[in-house]
mmCIF file of C-alpha atoms in Angstrom:
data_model
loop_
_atom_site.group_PDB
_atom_site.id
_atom_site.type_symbol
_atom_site.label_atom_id
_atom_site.label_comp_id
_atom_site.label_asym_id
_atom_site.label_seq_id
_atom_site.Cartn_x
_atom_site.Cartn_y
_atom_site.Cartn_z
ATOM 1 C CA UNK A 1 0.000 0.000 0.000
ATOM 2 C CA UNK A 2 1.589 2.923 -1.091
ATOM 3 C CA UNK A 3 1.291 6.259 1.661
ATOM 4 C CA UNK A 4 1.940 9.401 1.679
ATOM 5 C CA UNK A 5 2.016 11.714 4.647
ATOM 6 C CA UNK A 6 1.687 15.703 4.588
ATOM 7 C CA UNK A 7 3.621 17.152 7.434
ATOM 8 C CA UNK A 8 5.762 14.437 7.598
ATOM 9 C CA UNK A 9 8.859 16.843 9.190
ATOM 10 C CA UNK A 10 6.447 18.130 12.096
ATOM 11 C CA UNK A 11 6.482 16.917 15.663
ATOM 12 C CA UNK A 12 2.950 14.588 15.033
ATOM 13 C CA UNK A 13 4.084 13.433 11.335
ATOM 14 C CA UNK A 14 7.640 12.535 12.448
ATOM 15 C CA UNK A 15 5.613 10.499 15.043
ATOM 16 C CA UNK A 16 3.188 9.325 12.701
ATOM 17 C CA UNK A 17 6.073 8.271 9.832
ATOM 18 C CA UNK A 18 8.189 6.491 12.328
ATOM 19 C CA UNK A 19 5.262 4.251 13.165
ATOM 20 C CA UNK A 20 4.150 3.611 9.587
ATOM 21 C CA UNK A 21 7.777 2.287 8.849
ATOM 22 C CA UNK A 22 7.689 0.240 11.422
ATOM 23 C CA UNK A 23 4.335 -1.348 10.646
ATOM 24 C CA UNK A 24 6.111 -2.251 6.824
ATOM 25 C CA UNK A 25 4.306 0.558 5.085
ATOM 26 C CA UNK A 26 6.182 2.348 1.928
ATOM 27 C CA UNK A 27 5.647 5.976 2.908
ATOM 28 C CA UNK A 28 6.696 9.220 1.048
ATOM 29 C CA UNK A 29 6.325 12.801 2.670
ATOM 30 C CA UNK A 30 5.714 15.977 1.221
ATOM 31 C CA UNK A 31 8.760 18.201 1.592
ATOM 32 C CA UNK A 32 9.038 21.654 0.509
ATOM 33 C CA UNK A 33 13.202 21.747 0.065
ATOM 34 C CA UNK A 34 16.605 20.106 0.943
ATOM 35 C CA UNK A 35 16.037 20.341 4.833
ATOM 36 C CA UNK A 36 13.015 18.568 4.490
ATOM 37 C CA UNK A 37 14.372 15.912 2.241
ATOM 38 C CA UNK A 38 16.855 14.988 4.678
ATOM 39 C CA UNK A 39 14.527 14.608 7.972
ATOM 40 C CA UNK A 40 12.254 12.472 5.940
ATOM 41 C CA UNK A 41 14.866 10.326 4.898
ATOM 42 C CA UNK A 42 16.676 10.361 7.802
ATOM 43 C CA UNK A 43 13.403 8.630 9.589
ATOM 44 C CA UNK A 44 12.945 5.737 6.280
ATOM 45 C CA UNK A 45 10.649 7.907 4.401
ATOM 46 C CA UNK A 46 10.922 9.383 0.808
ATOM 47 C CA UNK A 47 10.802 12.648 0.181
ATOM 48 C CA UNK A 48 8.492 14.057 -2.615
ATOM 49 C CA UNK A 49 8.417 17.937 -3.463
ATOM 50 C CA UNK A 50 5.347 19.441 -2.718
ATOM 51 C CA UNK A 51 3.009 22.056 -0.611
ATOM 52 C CA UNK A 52 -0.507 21.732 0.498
ATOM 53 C CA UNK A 53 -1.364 24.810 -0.973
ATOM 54 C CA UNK A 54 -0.351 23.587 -4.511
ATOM 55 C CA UNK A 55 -2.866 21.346 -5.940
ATOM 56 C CA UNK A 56 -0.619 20.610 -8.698
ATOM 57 C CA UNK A 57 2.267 19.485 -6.381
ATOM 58 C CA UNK A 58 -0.606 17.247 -4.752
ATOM 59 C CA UNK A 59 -1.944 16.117 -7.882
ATOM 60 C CA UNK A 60 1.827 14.739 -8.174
ATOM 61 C CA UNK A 61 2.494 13.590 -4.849
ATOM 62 C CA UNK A 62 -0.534 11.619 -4.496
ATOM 63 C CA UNK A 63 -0.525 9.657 -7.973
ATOM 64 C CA UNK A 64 -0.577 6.129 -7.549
ATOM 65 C CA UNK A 65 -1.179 6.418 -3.709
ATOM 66 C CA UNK A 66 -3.721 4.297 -1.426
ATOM 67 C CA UNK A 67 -3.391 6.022 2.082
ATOM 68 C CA UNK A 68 -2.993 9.504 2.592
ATOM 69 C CA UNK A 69 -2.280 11.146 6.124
ATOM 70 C CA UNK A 70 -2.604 14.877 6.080
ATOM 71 C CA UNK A 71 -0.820 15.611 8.732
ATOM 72 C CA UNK A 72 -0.215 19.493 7.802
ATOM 73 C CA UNK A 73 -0.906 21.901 9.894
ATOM 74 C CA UNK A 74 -0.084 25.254 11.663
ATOM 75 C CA UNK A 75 -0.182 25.647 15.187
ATOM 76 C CA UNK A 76 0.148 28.732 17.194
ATOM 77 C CA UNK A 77 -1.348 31.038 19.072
ATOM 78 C CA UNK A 78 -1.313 35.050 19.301
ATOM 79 C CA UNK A 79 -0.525 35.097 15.711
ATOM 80 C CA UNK A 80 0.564 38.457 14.261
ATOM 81 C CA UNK A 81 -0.997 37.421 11.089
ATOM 82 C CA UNK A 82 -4.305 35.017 12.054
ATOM 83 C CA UNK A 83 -5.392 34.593 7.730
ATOM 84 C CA UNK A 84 -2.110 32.255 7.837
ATOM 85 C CA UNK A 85 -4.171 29.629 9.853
ATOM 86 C CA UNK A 86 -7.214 29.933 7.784
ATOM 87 C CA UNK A 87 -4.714 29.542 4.208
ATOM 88 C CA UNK A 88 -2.755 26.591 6.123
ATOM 89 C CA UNK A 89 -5.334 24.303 8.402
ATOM 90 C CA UNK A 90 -8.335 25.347 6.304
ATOM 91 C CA UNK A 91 -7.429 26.035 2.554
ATOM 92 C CA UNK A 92 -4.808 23.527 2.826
ATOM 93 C CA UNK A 93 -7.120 21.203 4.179
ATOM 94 C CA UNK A 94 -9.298 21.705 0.716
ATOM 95 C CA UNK A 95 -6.615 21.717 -1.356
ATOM 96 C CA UNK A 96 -5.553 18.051 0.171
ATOM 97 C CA UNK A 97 -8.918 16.498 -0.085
ATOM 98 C CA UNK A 98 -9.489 18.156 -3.774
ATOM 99 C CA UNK A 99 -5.842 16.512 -4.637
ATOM 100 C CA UNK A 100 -6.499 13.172 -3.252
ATOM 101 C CA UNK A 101 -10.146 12.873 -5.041
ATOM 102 C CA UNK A 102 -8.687 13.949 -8.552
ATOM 103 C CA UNK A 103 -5.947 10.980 -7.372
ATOM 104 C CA UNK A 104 -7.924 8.647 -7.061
ATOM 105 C CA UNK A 105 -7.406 8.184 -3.384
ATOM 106 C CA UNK A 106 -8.759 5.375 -1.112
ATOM 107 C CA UNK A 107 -8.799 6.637 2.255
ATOM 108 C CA UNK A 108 -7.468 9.925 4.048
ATOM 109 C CA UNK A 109 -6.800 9.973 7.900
ATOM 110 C CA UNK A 110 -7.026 13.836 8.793
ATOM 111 C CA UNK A 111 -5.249 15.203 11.319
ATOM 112 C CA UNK A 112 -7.995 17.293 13.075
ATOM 113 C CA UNK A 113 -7.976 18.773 16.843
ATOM 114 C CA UNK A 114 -9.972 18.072 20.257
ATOM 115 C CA UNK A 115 -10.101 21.965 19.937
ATOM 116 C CA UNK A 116 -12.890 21.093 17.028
ATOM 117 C CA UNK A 117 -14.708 19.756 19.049
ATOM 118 C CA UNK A 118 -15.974 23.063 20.933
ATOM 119 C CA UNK A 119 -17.572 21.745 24.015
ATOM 120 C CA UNK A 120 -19.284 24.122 26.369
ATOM 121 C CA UNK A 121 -17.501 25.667 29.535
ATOM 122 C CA UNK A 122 -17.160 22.508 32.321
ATOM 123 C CA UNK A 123 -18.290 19.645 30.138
ATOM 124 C CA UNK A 124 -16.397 16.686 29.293
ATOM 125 C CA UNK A 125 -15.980 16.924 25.299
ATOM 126 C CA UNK A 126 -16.667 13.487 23.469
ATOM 127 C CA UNK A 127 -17.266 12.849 19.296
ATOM 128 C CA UNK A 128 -20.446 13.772 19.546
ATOM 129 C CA UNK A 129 -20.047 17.334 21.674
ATOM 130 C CA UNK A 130 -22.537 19.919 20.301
ATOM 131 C CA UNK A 131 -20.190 22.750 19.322
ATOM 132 C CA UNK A 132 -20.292 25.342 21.733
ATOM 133 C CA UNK A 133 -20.870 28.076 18.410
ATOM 134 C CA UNK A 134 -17.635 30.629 19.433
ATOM 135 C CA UNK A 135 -14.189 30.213 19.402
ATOM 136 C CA UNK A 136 -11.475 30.573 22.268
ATOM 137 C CA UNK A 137 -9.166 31.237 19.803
ATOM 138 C CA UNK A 138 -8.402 31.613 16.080
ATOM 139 C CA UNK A 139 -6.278 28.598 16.196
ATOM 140 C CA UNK A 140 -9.440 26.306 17.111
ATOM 141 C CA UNK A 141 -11.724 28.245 15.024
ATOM 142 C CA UNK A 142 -9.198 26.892 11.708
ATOM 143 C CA UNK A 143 -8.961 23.717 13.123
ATOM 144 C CA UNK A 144 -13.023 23.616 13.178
ATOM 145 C CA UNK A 145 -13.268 24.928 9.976
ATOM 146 C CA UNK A 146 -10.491 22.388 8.946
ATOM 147 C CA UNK A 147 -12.609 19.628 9.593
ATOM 148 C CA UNK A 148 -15.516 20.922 8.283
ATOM 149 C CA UNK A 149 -14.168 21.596 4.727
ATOM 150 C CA UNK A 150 -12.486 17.747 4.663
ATOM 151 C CA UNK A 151 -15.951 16.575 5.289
ATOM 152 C CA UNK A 152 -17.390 18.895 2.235
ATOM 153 C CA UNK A 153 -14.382 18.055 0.100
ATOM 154 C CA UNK A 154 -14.702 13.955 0.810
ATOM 155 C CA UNK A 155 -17.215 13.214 -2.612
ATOM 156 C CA UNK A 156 -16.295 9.312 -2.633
ATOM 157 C CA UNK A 157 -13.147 9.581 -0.685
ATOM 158 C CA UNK A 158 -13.236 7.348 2.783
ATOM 159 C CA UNK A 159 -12.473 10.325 5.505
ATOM 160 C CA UNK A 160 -11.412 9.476 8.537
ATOM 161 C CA UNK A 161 -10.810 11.993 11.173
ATOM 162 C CA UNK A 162 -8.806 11.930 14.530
ATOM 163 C CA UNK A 163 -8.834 14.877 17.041
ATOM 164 C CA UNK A 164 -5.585 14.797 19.578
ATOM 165 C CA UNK A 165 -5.386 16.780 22.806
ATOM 166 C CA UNK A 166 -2.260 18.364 23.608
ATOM 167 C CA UNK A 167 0.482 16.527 22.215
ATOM 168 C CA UNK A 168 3.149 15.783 24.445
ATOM 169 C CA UNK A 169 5.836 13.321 24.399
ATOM 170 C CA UNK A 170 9.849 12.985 23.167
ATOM 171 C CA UNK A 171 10.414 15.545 20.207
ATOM 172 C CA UNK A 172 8.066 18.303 21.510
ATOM 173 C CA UNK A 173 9.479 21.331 23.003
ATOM 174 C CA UNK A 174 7.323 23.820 21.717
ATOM 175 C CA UNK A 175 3.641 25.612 22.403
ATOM 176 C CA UNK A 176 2.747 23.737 25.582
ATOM 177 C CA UNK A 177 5.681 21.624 25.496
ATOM 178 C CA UNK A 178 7.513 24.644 26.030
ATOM 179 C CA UNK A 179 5.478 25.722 29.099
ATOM 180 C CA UNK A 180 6.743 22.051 30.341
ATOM 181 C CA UNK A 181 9.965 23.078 30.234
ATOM 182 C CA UNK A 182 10.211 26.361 31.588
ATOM 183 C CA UNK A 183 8.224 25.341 34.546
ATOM 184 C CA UNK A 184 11.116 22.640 35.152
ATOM 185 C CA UNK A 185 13.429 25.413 34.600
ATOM 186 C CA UNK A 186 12.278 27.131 36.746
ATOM 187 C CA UNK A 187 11.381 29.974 34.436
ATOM 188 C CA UNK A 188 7.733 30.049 34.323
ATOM 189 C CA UNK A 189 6.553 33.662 35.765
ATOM 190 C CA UNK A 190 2.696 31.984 36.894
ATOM 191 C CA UNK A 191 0.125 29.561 36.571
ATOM 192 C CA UNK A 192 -3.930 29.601 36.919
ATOM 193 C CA UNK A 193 -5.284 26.426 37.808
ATOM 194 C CA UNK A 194 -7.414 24.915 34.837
ATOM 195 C CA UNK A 195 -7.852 21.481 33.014
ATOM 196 C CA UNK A 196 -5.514 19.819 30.891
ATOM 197 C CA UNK A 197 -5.994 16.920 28.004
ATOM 198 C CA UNK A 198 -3.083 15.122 27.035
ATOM 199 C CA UNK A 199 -2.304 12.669 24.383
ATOM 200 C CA UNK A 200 1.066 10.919 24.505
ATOM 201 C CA UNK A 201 3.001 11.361 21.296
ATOM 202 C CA UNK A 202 3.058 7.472 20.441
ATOM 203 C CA UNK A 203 -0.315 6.942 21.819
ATOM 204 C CA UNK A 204 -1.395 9.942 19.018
ATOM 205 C CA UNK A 205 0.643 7.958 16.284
ATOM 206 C CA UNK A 206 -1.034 4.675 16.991
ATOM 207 C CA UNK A 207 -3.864 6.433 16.872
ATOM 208 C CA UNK A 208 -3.503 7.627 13.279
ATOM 209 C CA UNK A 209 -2.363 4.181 11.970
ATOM 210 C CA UNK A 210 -5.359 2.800 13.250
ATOM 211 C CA UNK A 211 -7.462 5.077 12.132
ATOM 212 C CA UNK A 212 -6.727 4.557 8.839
ATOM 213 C CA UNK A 213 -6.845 0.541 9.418
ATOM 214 C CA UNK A 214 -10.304 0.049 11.542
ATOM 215 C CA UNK A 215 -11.848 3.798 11.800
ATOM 216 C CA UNK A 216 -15.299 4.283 10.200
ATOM 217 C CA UNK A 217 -15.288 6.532 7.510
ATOM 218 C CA UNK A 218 -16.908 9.945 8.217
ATOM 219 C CA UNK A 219 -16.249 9.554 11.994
ATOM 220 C CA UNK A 220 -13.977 11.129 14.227
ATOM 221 C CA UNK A 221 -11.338 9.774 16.820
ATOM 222 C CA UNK A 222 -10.767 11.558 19.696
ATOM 223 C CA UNK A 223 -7.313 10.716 21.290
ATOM 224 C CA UNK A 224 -6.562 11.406 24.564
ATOM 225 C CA UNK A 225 -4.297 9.778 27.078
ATOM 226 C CA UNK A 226 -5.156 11.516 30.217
ATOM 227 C CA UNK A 227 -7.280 14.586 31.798
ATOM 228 C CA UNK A 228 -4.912 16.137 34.799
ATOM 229 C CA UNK A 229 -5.980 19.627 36.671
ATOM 230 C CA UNK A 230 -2.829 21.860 36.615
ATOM 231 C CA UNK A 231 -2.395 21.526 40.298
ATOM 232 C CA UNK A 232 -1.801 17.662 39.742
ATOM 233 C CA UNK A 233 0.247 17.915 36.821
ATOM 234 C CA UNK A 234 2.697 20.378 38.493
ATOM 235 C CA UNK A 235 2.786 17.268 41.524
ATOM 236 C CA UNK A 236 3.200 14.641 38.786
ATOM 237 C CA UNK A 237 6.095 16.955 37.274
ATOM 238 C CA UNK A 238 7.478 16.622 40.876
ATOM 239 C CA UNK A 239 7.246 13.286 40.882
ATOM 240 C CA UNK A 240 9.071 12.537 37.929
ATOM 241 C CA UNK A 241 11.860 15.482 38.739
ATOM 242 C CA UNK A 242 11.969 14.204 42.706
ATOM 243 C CA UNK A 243 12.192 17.711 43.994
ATOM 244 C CA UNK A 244 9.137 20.555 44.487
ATOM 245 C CA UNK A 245 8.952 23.223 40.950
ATOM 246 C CA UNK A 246 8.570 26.724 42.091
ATOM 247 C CA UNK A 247 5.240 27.859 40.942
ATOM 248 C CA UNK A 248 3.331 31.131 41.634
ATOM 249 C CA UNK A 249 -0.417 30.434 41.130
ATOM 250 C CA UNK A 250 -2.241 33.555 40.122
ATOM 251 C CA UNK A 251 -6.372 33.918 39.430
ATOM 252 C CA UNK A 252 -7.417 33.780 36.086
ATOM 253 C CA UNK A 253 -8.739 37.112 35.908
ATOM 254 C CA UNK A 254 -5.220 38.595 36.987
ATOM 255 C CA UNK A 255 -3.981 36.525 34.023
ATOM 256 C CA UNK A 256 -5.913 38.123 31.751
ATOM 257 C CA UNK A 257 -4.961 41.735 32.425
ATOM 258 C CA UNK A 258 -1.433 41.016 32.310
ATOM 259 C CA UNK A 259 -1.974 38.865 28.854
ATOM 260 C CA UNK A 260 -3.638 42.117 27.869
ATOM 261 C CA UNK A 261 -0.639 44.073 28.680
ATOM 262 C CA UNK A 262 1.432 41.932 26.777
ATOM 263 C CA UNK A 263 -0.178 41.627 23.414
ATOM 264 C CA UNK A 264 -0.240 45.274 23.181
ATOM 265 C CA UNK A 265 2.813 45.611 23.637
ATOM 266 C CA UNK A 266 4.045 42.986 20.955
ATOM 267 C CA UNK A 267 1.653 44.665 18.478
ATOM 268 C CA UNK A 268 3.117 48.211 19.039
ATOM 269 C CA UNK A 269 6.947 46.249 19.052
ATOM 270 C CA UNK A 270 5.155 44.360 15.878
ATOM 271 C CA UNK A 271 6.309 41.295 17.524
ATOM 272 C CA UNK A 272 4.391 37.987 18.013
ATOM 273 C CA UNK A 273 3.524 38.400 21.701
ATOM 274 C CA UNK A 274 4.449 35.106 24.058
ATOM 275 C CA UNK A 275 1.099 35.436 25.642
ATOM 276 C CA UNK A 276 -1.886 37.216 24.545
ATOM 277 C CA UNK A 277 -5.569 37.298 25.680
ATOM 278 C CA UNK A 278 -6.611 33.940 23.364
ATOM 279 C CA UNK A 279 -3.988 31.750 25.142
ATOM 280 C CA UNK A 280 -5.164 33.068 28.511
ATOM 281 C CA UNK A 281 -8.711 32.589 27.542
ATOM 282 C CA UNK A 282 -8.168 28.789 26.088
ATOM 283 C CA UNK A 283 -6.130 27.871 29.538
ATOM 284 C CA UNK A 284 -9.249 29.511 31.986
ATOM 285 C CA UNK A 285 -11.811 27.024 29.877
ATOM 286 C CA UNK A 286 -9.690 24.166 30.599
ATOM 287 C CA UNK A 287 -10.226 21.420 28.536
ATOM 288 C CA UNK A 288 -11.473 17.792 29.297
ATOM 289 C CA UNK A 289 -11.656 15.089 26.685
ATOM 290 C CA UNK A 290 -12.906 11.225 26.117
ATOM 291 C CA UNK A 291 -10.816 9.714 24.488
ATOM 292 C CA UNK A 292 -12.512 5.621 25.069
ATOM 293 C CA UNK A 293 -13.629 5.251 22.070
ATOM 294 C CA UNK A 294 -10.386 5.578 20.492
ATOM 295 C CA UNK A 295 -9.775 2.619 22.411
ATOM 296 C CA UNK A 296 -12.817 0.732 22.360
ATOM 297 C CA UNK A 297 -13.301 0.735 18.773
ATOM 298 C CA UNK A 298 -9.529 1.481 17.588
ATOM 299 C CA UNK A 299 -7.447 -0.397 19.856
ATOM 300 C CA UNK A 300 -5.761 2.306 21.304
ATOM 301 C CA UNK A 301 -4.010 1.223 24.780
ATOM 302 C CA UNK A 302 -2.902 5.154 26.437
ATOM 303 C CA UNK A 303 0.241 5.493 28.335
ATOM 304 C CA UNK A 304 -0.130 6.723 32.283
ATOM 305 C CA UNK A 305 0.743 10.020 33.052
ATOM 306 C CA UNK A 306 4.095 8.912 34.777
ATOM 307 C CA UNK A 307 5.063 6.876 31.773
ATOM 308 C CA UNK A 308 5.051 10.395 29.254
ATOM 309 C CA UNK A 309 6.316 12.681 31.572
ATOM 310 C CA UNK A 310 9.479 10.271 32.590
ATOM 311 C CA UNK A 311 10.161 9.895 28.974
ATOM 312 C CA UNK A 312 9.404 13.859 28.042
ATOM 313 C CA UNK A 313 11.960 14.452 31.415
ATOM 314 C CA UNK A 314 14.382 12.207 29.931
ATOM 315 C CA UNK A 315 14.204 13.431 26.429
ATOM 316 C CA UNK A 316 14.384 17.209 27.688
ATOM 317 C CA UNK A 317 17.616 16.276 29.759
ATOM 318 C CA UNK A 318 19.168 14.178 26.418
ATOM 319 C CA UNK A 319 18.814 16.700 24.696
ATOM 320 C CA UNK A 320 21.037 19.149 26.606
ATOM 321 C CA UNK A 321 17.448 21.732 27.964
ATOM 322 C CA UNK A 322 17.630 20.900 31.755
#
């Protein structure tokens, strides 16, 4: 079965190629120059030329293929320029599905959020979560949209979509997995107390391959290793670290003012701020997610909290960060 993954050099489709070699698949990624070339094929994967945004390239790429993973995506928040989200997680989301149709295309696994999902304030958010109708930020409101235009682009093609929390895991030292690590620094000015999902990098890998193996086509896979308040990750941090993490807890509303101070700031600087109102606003809601039927119907057994954040600890310290 010949595959081909888009975003195949990212922190989820590095994941997600290493597993699909393993399993004996023949994979080729979409690269966009030399330096991409060389971390596909550094990982046992073969490089084709090509961007999302190009339906040509795609028309290309995809020729002959079975399996496509799309993979793609941009994720940040407090963007300086938000339409980049909407050309790159919503566009190129069109663009893929248009590419792989035209191809001939058996199957596409898309790489979705739990952010789509948009439950309400204090719920638990599951497949079937009636969207709460506004956005906490305009990351989730692409990732939404995303999904929605896959689903309108699909026209014969079996769409399969999975929606991982917070990836975390060896490899990921950026977004949250940045807050990870300057809270073990030590360098982490405050925390509000919220909800966090988390989805262990493998455990979101597995989750792909066997989504595109046993998932129902038009349905969507939530994947989610574990639901932790901040309070208890910052303890399970300890844990792992064997020594207490100076932390300064502040209320959310505090939070907000001084995220208010700082995106102004960045904009007058024109500077991408390092916190803004939206990130403040997506921590206060907190999210909680159900991931069982990922592993009722998929397979998928999650690691323990202990398990990811002794190998995230041990990956930060490899790699020369603590």
């Amino acid at each position: 079965m010949r595959t081909v993954v888009t975003g195949g050099t990212g922190v989820v489709g590095t994941a997600v190629v290493r597993h699909l070699v393993a399993a004996g698949y023949t994979v080729s990624g979409l690269s966009r120059g030399a330096d991409g070339d060389a971390a596909l094929g550094r990982i046992g994967c073969e490089p084709i030329r090509g961007d999302i945004l190009d339906g040509a390239s795609l028309a290309s790429a995809f020729a002959g293929a079975d399996l496509v993973f799309h993979v793609a995506g941009l994720n940040t928040m407090c963007p300086r320029d938000p339409t980049r989200l909407d050309r790159v997680n919503v566009d190129g989301a069109r663009e893929v599905m248009r590419a792989a149709r035209r191809a001939g295309v058996r199957r596409v696994v898309h790489t979705s959020s739990a952010a789509a999902i948009g439950e309400e304030p204090g719920t638990i958010g599951t497949e079937s979560s009636p969207h709460r109708g506004w956005y906490l930020s305009h990351y989730e409101r692409s990732k939404h949209l995303g999904e929605l235009a896959v689903g309108e682009e699909a026209d014969g093609v079996e769409v399969v979509c999975v929606n991982p929390s917070s990836v975390q895991g060896p490899g990921r030292a950026t977004g949250t997995g940045a807050l990870i690590l300057d809270l073990l620094r030590g360098r982490l000015p405050a925390l509000i107390d919220t909800r966090l999902s988390i989805v262990d990098i493998d455990d979101c890998a597995r989750g792909h391959l066997a989504a595109a193996e046993r998932g129902v086509p038009g349905e969507r896979y939530l994947l989610n290793s574990f639901t932790v308040s901040m309070r208890g990750a910052v303890t399970l941090l300890e844990g792992v670290v064997g020594h207490s993490l100076s932390v300064r807890w502040i209320p959310a509303w505090l939070a907000m003012i001084g995220a208010a101070g700082v995106e102004t700031a960045g904009r007058l600087m024109r500077r991408q701020p390092p916190v803004c109102r939206e990130m403040v606003r997506t921590l206060r809601h907190g999210h909680a997610y159900d991931g069982s039927r990922a592993r009722a119907e998929l397979g998928i057994d999650y690691a323990s909290p202990e398990d990811l954040l002794t190998r995230l600890v041990d990956w930060f310290r490899s790699e020369g960060m603590l």
